[in-house]
Amino acid sequence: MITATRGNTATAGYIDTTTQNQKGYFDQSVTLGKQTAYNELFAFWQECKFPNWDGYNAFAVQEETVIKTYWFIEALPLGYPLPSVGAEPDGHLTLEWYSNARWILSVSISPEGMLYYAALFGAISERGSDYFWGEIPKSILELIKEVKGITA
Amino acid sequence: MQSNHFRPSDQTAKPELFMPHPYQELSLTRYLDATIEEVLALGEQAAKELNKTLYGRADIQAIKCKVGSLQVVKDPTPKNPNHANIKGFSLEKPEQKAIALELAAAAKFYPM
């Protein structure tokens, strides 16, 4: 959070307000805010990097999966919201874009770079799979936009 | 439930909770002949045996589990006479995820 002030004039106040707004925008955007997602990713991995991390025989999340997930986040275009990170018992990491329980996209990433996804838009359910070659498939980008109401 | 299984932001269950791997079924406890306190005691016991923290419980109506080919089948155990399984998951991961989203949306999370 920016706390510095530049003076007491109306102009200084305007500049401060504008700067605060822009900082808030960029923290939410992909370009400057990705570190938050990377931190969440690596912190979360510590909880699931060993077999049976869930107590029900879950597979360990492999380093390759973390790396693939890192590059997936890195490949998010400018203006796309960041996901939250999770893990599934088969050792895949998940990235979730969530508006509410019935307006949601979940993408699973395997150590080989396979992407498995499912989305709910009210009563409509979508699912599929694709491969991550360094660029996020257009189908998934469209689903992210749908979940988050991005129209551009 | 574990920390990966719910969203602290709005106290809702996450679909990861309903992914069946490495089995093709999901374990649950019915309220048929059990009180909430008894169900929670089972959860606390399981968490203790697994050396995990119990964050809460996720309730879902049996009828809401009838998604696609899923069905709830009773499977009493010596420790838990109200034990049941959700069976009939697809082997296809995208299908499993789609079902997990439906189940999570139908579940209600109650934190400890």
Tab-separated table of C-alpha atoms in Angstrom:
chain	number	residue	atom	x	y	z
A	1	MET	CA	0.000	0.000	0.000
A	2	ILE	CA	1.268	3.459	-0.894
A	3	THR	CA	1.184	5.840	2.050
A	4	ALA	CA	3.479	8.700	1.011
A	5	THR	CA	1.870	12.064	0.384
A	6	ARG	CA	3.154	14.751	-1.888
A	7	GLY	CA	1.726	17.866	-0.348
A	8	ASN	CA	-1.439	19.415	0.898
A	9	THR	CA	-2.771	20.994	-2.251
A	10	ALA	CA	-5.769	19.735	-4.166
A	11	THR	CA	-3.455	18.722	-6.992
A	12	ALA	CA	-1.273	16.686	-4.647
A	13	GLY	CA	-4.354	15.017	-3.258
A	14	TYR	CA	-5.552	14.207	-6.750
A	15	ILE	CA	-2.177	12.695	-7.650
A	16	ASP	CA	-2.175	10.609	-4.489
A	17	THR	CA	-5.677	9.332	-5.114
A	18	THR	CA	-4.899	8.507	-8.716
A	19	THR	CA	-1.696	6.722	-7.749
A	20	GLN	CA	-3.531	4.685	-5.132
A	21	ASN	CA	-6.154	3.682	-7.656
A	22	GLN	CA	-3.567	2.686	-10.224
A	23	LYS	CA	-1.593	0.707	-7.646
A	24	GLY	CA	-4.754	-1.132	-6.719
A	25	TYR	CA	-5.464	-1.867	-10.358
A	26	PHE	CA	-1.999	-3.186	-11.057
A	27	ASP	CA	-1.964	-5.326	-7.932
A	28	GLN	CA	-5.046	-7.045	-9.313
A	29	SER	CA	-3.644	-7.331	-12.814
A	30	VAL	CA	-1.314	-9.924	-14.175
A	31	THR	CA	1.695	-7.791	-15.007
A	32	LEU	CA	2.671	-6.578	-11.563
A	33	GLY	CA	0.646	-8.870	-9.332
A	34	LYS	CA	1.884	-12.290	-10.392
A	35	GLN	CA	4.320	-12.546	-7.514
A	36	THR	CA	1.352	-13.039	-5.217
A	37	ALA	CA	0.289	-16.092	-7.185
A	38	TYR	CA	3.840	-17.461	-7.309
A	39	ASN	CA	4.156	-17.062	-3.557
A	40	GLU	CA	0.864	-18.875	-3.056
A	41	LEU	CA	1.967	-21.626	-5.435
A	42	PHE	CA	5.275	-22.351	-3.731
A	43	ALA	CA	3.832	-22.021	-0.231
A	44	PHE	CA	1.027	-24.391	-1.118
A	45	TRP	CA	3.446	-26.911	-2.598
A	46	GLN	CA	5.061	-27.333	0.808
A	47	GLU	CA	1.777	-28.834	2.008
A	48	CYS	CA	1.441	-31.404	-0.762
A	49	LYS	CA	4.925	-32.308	-1.965
A	50	PHE	CA	4.965	-35.652	-0.164
A	51	PRO	CA	2.761	-38.707	-0.789
A	52	ASN	CA	-0.362	-39.083	1.326
A	53	TRP	CA	-0.480	-35.336	2.029
A	54	ASP	CA	-4.232	-35.595	2.482
A	55	GLY	CA	-4.156	-38.694	4.673
A	56	TYR	CA	-6.075	-40.662	2.031
A	57	ASN	CA	-3.205	-41.877	-0.161
A	58	ALA	CA	-2.932	-38.785	-2.342
A	59	PHE	CA	-0.067	-38.663	-4.798
A	60	ALA	CA	2.687	-36.137	-4.144
A	61	VAL	CA	2.657	-32.970	-6.226
A	62	GLN	CA	5.833	-33.233	-8.273
A	63	GLU	CA	8.240	-30.392	-8.928
A	64	GLU	CA	7.470	-30.684	-12.662
A	65	THR	CA	3.838	-29.901	-11.896
A	66	VAL	CA	4.816	-26.803	-9.945
A	67	ILE	CA	7.027	-25.633	-12.807
A	68	LYS	CA	4.281	-26.203	-15.378
A	69	THR	CA	1.861	-24.291	-13.155
A	70	TYR	CA	4.350	-21.451	-12.756
A	71	TRP	CA	4.631	-21.115	-16.534
A	72	PHE	CA	0.879	-21.293	-16.910
A	73	ILE	CA	0.481	-18.338	-14.550
A	74	GLU	CA	3.340	-16.576	-16.302
A	75	ALA	CA	1.517	-17.045	-19.615
A	76	LEU	CA	-1.640	-15.296	-18.402
A	77	PRO	CA	-2.139	-12.273	-20.649
A	78	LEU	CA	-2.266	-8.724	-19.366
A	79	GLY	CA	-5.543	-7.897	-17.680
A	80	TYR	CA	-6.528	-11.442	-16.764
A	81	PRO	CA	-7.266	-12.044	-13.085
A	82	LEU	CA	-5.048	-14.334	-11.060
A	83	PRO	CA	-6.309	-17.731	-9.916
A	84	SER	CA	-6.141	-19.340	-6.514
A	85	VAL	CA	-4.045	-22.486	-6.162
A	86	GLY	CA	-5.137	-25.909	-4.952
A	87	ALA	CA	-4.233	-29.574	-5.336
A	88	GLU	CA	-6.041	-32.778	-6.155
A	89	PRO	CA	-5.344	-36.226	-4.741
A	90	ASP	CA	-3.915	-37.470	-8.049
A	91	GLY	CA	-1.048	-34.999	-7.617
A	92	HIS	CA	-2.294	-32.388	-10.047
A	93	LEU	CA	-2.303	-28.737	-9.080
A	94	THR	CA	-5.450	-26.743	-9.661
A	95	LEU	CA	-5.968	-23.133	-10.626
A	96	GLU	CA	-9.377	-21.741	-9.814
A	97	TRP	CA	-11.178	-18.662	-11.059
A	98	TYR	CA	-14.197	-18.181	-8.862
A	99	SER	CA	-17.108	-15.811	-8.763
A	100	ASN	CA	-19.484	-18.064	-6.866
A	101	ALA	CA	-20.115	-21.800	-6.486
A	102	ARG	CA	-22.068	-21.918	-9.738
A	103	TRP	CA	-19.873	-19.511	-11.696
A	104	ILE	CA	-16.449	-21.060	-11.578
A	105	LEU	CA	-13.576	-22.478	-13.628
A	106	SER	CA	-11.118	-25.076	-12.332
A	107	VAL	CA	-8.052	-26.093	-14.353
A	108	SER	CA	-5.934	-29.081	-13.319
A	109	ILE	CA	-2.309	-29.244	-14.420
A	110	SER	CA	-0.476	-32.569	-14.646
A	111	PRO	CA	3.308	-33.014	-14.443
A	112	GLU	CA	3.289	-33.712	-18.189
A	113	GLY	CA	1.553	-30.418	-18.900
A	114	MET	CA	-1.898	-31.799	-19.595
A	115	LEU	CA	-4.685	-29.399	-18.709
A	116	TYR	CA	-8.017	-30.755	-17.541
A	117	TYR	CA	-10.719	-28.206	-16.964
A	118	ALA	CA	-14.335	-27.885	-15.954
A	119	ALA	CA	-16.517	-24.842	-15.547
A	120	LEU	CA	-19.969	-24.052	-14.263
A	121	PHE	CA	-22.013	-21.118	-15.543
A	122	GLY	CA	-25.274	-21.423	-13.693
A	123	ALA	CA	-26.926	-24.555	-15.072
A	124	ILE	CA	-24.422	-24.871	-17.924
A	125	SER	CA	-21.445	-27.172	-17.417
A	126	GLU	CA	-18.353	-27.238	-19.625
A	127	ARG	CA	-15.326	-29.508	-19.499
A	128	GLY	CA	-12.390	-30.559	-21.598
A	129	SER	CA	-8.681	-31.153	-21.839
A	130	ASP	CA	-5.819	-29.632	-23.749
A	131	TYR	CA	-2.057	-29.491	-23.658
A	132	PHE	CA	0.009	-26.611	-22.327
A	133	TRP	CA	2.736	-25.733	-24.816
A	134	GLY	CA	3.718	-22.460	-23.179
A	135	GLU	CA	0.604	-20.613	-24.256
A	136	ILE	CA	-2.751	-20.923	-22.578
A	137	PRO	CA	-5.319	-22.489	-24.914
A	138	LYS	CA	-7.840	-20.011	-26.227
A	139	SER	CA	-10.704	-22.150	-24.942
A	140	ILE	CA	-9.460	-21.709	-21.360
A	141	LEU	CA	-8.849	-17.987	-21.790
A	142	GLU	CA	-12.435	-17.634	-22.971
A	143	LEU	CA	-13.671	-19.485	-19.891
A	144	ILE	CA	-11.621	-17.239	-17.586
A	145	LYS	CA	-13.179	-14.214	-19.256
A	146	GLU	CA	-16.644	-15.725	-18.823
A	147	VAL	CA	-16.122	-16.438	-15.127
A	148	LYS	CA	-14.761	-13.005	-14.393
A	149	GLY	CA	-17.057	-11.075	-16.711
A	150	ILE	CA	-14.267	-9.701	-18.895
A	151	THR	CA	-15.870	-8.409	-22.048
A	152	ALA	CA	-12.899	-7.031	-23.984
B	1	MET	CA	-12.021	-31.134	5.730
B	2	GLN	CA	-8.552	-29.739	5.243
B	3	SER	CA	-7.331	-26.257	4.338
B	4	ASN	CA	-7.252	-27.168	0.635
B	5	HIS	CA	-10.902	-28.127	0.759
B	6	PHE	CA	-12.615	-24.814	1.445
B	7	ARG	CA	-12.397	-21.128	0.616
B	8	PRO	CA	-11.800	-19.010	3.706
B	9	SER	CA	-13.055	-15.954	1.796
B	10	ASP	CA	-16.687	-17.056	1.735
B	11	GLN	CA	-16.618	-20.314	3.697
B	12	THR	CA	-17.577	-22.567	0.784
B	13	ALA	CA	-16.448	-26.073	-0.129
B	14	LYS	CA	-13.979	-26.456	-2.996
B	15	PRO	CA	-14.318	-29.079	-5.742
B	16	GLU	CA	-11.014	-30.668	-4.714
B	17	LEU	CA	-12.915	-32.158	-1.773
B	18	PHE	CA	-15.051	-34.170	-4.181
B	19	MET	CA	-12.344	-35.629	-6.419
B	20	PRO	CA	-12.358	-39.418	-5.983
B	21	HIS	CA	-8.733	-40.331	-6.777
B	22	PRO	CA	-7.065	-42.724	-6.015
B	23	TYR	CA	-10.346	-44.534	-5.515
B	24	GLN	CA	-13.411	-44.494	-7.718
B	25	GLU	CA	-15.652	-43.590	-4.831
B	26	LEU	CA	-15.968	-40.930	-2.176
B	27	SER	CA	-16.286	-41.722	1.504
B	28	LEU	CA	-18.918	-39.929	3.588
B	29	THR	CA	-21.034	-40.273	6.711
B	30	ARG	CA	-24.817	-40.132	6.668
B	31	TYR	CA	-26.854	-38.342	9.308
B	32	LEU	CA	-29.405	-41.146	9.181
B	33	ASP	CA	-28.828	-42.379	12.717
B	34	ALA	CA	-26.213	-39.913	13.892
B	35	THR	CA	-26.261	-36.491	15.457
B	36	ILE	CA	-24.058	-33.641	14.256
B	37	GLU	CA	-21.933	-34.114	17.359
B	38	GLU	CA	-21.419	-37.790	16.538
B	39	VAL	CA	-20.465	-37.007	12.949
B	40	LEU	CA	-18.007	-34.353	14.111
B	41	ALA	CA	-16.545	-36.786	16.624
B	42	LEU	CA	-15.833	-39.193	13.769
B	43	GLY	CA	-14.152	-36.394	11.842
B	44	GLU	CA	-12.081	-35.390	14.828
B	45	GLN	CA	-11.034	-38.981	15.371
B	46	ALA	CA	-10.037	-39.360	11.710
B	47	ALA	CA	-8.093	-36.092	11.810
B	48	LYS	CA	-6.316	-37.227	14.948
B	49	GLU	CA	-5.354	-40.568	13.394
B	50	LEU	CA	-4.039	-38.758	10.303
B	51	ASN	CA	-2.301	-36.078	12.356
B	52	LYS	CA	-4.291	-33.424	10.491
B	53	THR	CA	-6.341	-30.403	11.472
B	54	LEU	CA	-10.108	-30.662	11.119
B	55	TYR	CA	-11.385	-27.367	9.726
B	56	GLY	CA	-15.056	-28.233	9.515
B	57	ARG	CA	-17.584	-30.362	7.723
B	58	ALA	CA	-19.304	-30.193	4.358
B	59	ASP	CA	-22.920	-31.320	4.251
B	60	ILE	CA	-24.678	-32.365	1.082
B	61	GLN	CA	-28.121	-33.862	0.598
B	62	ALA	CA	-28.033	-37.417	-0.754
B	63	ILE	CA	-30.351	-36.448	-3.590
B	64	LYS	CA	-27.867	-33.774	-4.703
B	65	CYS	CA	-25.256	-36.525	-5.124
B	66	LYS	CA	-27.257	-38.130	-7.904
B	67	VAL	CA	-25.341	-36.353	-10.627
B	68	GLY	CA	-25.024	-38.368	-13.839
B	69	SER	CA	-24.198	-41.953	-12.934
B	70	LEU	CA	-23.421	-41.233	-9.277
B	71	GLN	CA	-25.236	-43.020	-6.491
B	72	VAL	CA	-24.909	-43.117	-2.719
B	73	VAL	CA	-24.367	-46.637	-1.388
B	74	LYS	CA	-24.328	-47.464	2.313
B	75	ASP	CA	-21.119	-49.087	3.489
B	76	PRO	CA	-21.169	-49.444	7.286
B	77	THR	CA	-17.873	-50.073	9.035
B	78	PRO	CA	-17.207	-51.289	12.594
B	79	LYS	CA	-16.233	-47.746	13.628
B	80	ASN	CA	-18.896	-45.962	11.608
B	81	PRO	CA	-22.259	-47.655	11.043
B	82	ASN	CA	-23.407	-44.615	9.026
B	83	HIS	CA	-20.544	-44.791	6.560
B	84	ALA	CA	-21.474	-44.607	2.872
B	85	ASN	CA	-19.789	-44.093	-0.468
B	86	ILE	CA	-20.612	-42.034	-3.516
B	87	LYS	CA	-20.021	-44.436	-6.395
B	88	GLY	CA	-20.144	-44.250	-10.156
B	89	PHE	CA	-17.497	-41.667	-10.959
B	90	SER	CA	-16.300	-41.511	-14.532
B	91	LEU	CA	-12.696	-42.504	-15.172
B	92	GLU	CA	-12.281	-39.396	-17.342
B	93	LYS	CA	-10.695	-36.526	-15.445
B	94	PRO	CA	-12.700	-33.688	-17.069
B	95	GLU	CA	-15.900	-35.569	-16.200
B	96	GLN	CA	-14.704	-36.045	-12.624
B	97	LYS	CA	-13.973	-32.337	-12.368
B	98	ALA	CA	-17.366	-31.364	-13.782
B	99	ILE	CA	-19.086	-33.596	-11.216
B	100	ALA	CA	-16.879	-32.250	-8.414
B	101	LEU	CA	-17.958	-28.702	-9.312
B	102	GLU	CA	-21.616	-29.730	-9.097
B	103	LEU	CA	-21.162	-31.478	-5.760
B	104	ALA	CA	-19.181	-28.572	-4.291
B	105	ALA	CA	-21.867	-26.135	-5.413
B	106	ALA	CA	-24.510	-28.247	-3.687
B	107	ALA	CA	-22.524	-28.669	-0.449
B	108	LYS	CA	-22.681	-26.394	2.559
B	109	PHE	CA	-19.547	-25.821	4.601
B	110	TYR	CA	-19.680	-25.537	8.370
B	111	PRO	CA	-16.404	-24.400	9.936
B	112	MET	CA	-15.311	-25.740	13.305
